[in-house]
mmCIF file of C-alpha atoms and ligand atoms in Angstrom:
data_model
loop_
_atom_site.group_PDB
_atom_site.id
_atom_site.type_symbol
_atom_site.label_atom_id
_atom_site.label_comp_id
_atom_site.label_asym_id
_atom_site.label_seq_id
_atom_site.Cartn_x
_atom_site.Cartn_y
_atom_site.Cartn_z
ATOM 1 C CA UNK A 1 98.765 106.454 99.925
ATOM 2 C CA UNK A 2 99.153 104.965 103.510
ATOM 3 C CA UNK A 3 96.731 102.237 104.548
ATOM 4 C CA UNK A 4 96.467 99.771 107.366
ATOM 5 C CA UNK A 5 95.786 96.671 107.094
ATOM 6 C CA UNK A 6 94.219 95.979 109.953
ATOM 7 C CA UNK A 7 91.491 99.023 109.311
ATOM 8 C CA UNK A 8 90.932 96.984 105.941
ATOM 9 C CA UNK A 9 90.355 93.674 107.495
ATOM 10 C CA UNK A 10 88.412 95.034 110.435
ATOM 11 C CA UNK A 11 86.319 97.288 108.004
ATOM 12 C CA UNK A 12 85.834 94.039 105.544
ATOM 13 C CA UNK A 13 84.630 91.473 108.776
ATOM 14 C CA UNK A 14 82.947 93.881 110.579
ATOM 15 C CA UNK A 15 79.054 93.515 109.114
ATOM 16 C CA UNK A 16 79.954 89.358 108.641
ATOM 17 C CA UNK A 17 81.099 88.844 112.416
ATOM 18 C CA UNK A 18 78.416 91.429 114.012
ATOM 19 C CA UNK A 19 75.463 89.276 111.982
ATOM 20 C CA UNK A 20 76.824 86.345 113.426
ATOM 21 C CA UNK A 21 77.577 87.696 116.747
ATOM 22 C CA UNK A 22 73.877 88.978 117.490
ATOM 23 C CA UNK A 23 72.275 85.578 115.599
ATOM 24 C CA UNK A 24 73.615 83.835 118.517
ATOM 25 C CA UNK A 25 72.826 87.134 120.919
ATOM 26 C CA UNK A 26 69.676 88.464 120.887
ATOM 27 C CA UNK A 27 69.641 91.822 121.826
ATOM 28 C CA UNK A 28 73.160 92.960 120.464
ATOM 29 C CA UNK A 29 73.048 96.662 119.221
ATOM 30 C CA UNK A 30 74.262 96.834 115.139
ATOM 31 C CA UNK A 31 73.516 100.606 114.875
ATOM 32 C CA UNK A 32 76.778 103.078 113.734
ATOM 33 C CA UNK A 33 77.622 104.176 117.307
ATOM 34 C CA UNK A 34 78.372 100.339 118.449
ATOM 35 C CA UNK A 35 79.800 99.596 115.229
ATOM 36 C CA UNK A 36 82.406 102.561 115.278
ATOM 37 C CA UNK A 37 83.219 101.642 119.028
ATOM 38 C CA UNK A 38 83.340 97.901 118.318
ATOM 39 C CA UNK A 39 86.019 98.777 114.916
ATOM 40 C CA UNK A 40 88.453 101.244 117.278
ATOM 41 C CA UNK A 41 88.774 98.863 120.010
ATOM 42 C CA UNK A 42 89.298 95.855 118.095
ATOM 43 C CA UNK A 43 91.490 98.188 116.100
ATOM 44 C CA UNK A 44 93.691 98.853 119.597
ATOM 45 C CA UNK A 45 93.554 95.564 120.052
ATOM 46 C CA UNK A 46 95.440 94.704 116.958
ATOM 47 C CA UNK A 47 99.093 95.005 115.786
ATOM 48 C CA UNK A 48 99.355 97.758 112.851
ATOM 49 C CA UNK A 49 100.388 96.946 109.781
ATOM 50 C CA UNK A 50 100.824 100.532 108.113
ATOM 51 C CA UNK A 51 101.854 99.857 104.083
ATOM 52 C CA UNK A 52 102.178 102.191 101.029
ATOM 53 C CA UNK A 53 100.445 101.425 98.258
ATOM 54 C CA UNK A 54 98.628 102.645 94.865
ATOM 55 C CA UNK A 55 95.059 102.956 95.090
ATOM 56 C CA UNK A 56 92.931 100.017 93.661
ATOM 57 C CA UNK A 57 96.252 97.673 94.719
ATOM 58 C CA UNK A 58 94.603 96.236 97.416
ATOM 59 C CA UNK A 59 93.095 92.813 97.630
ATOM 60 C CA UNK A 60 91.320 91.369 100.690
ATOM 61 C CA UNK A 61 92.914 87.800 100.434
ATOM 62 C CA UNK A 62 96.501 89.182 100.788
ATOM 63 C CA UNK A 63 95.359 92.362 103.618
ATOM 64 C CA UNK A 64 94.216 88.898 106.547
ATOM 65 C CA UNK A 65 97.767 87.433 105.587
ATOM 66 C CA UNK A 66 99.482 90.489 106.206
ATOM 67 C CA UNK A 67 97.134 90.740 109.722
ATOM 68 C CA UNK A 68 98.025 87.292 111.196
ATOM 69 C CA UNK A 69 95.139 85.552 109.465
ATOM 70 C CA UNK A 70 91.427 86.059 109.001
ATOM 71 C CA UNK A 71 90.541 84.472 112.459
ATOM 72 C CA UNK A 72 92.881 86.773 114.929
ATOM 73 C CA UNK A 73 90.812 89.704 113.520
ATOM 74 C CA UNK A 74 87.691 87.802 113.798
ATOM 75 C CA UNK A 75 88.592 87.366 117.900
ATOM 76 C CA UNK A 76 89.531 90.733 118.154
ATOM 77 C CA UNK A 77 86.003 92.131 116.887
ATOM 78 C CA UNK A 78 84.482 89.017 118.779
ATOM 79 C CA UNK A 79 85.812 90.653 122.225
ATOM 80 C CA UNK A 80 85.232 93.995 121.125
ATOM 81 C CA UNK A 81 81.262 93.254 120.489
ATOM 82 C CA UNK A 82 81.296 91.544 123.724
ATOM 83 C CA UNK A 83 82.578 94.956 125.671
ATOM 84 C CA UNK A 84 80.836 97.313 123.479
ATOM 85 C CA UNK A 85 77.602 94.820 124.386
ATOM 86 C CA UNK A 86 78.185 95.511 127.889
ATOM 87 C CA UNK A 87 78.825 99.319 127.999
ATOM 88 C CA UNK A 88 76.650 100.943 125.031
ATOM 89 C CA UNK A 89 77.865 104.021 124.428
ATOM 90 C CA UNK A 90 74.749 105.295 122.025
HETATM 91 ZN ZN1 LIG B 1 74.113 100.872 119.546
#
């Protein structure tokens, strides 16, 4: 199959970066609508990083290496909560 390992890494920081993000930002929308906008524009925001793999061959620590690192996709969501914040599309 054909994943991306940015999807993976946005997908596995999402929930982590989104509680943080509204702890410090009262008032920041967590329901599916936001979240979905928040994953595709940090997701545009992102380089791709399309591999082929078997199913159940992917592990987390090895898909933020592959991305950069875990804190360039932690910015990317950061910004994308921020714009999201701003224009609520729900
Ligand atoms: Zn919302």
């Amino acid at each position: 199959m054909i994943i991306n390992y940015s999807e993976l890494a946005v997908k596995e920081l999402i929930n982590e970066v989104l509680q943080a993000y509204a702890s410090q930002n009262p008032g920041t929308c967590k329901c599916e609508r936001c979240k979905n906008d928040i994953m595709a524009l940090a997701l545009n925001n992102l380089p791709p990083k399309y591999v082929v793999t078997d199913i159940g061959r992917v592990y987390t620590k090895a898909v933020f290496d592959q991305v950069g690192g875990k804190a360039q996709v932690i910015a990317a969501l950061t910004s994308a909560i921020q714009r999201v914040r701003q224009h609520p599309r729900h």
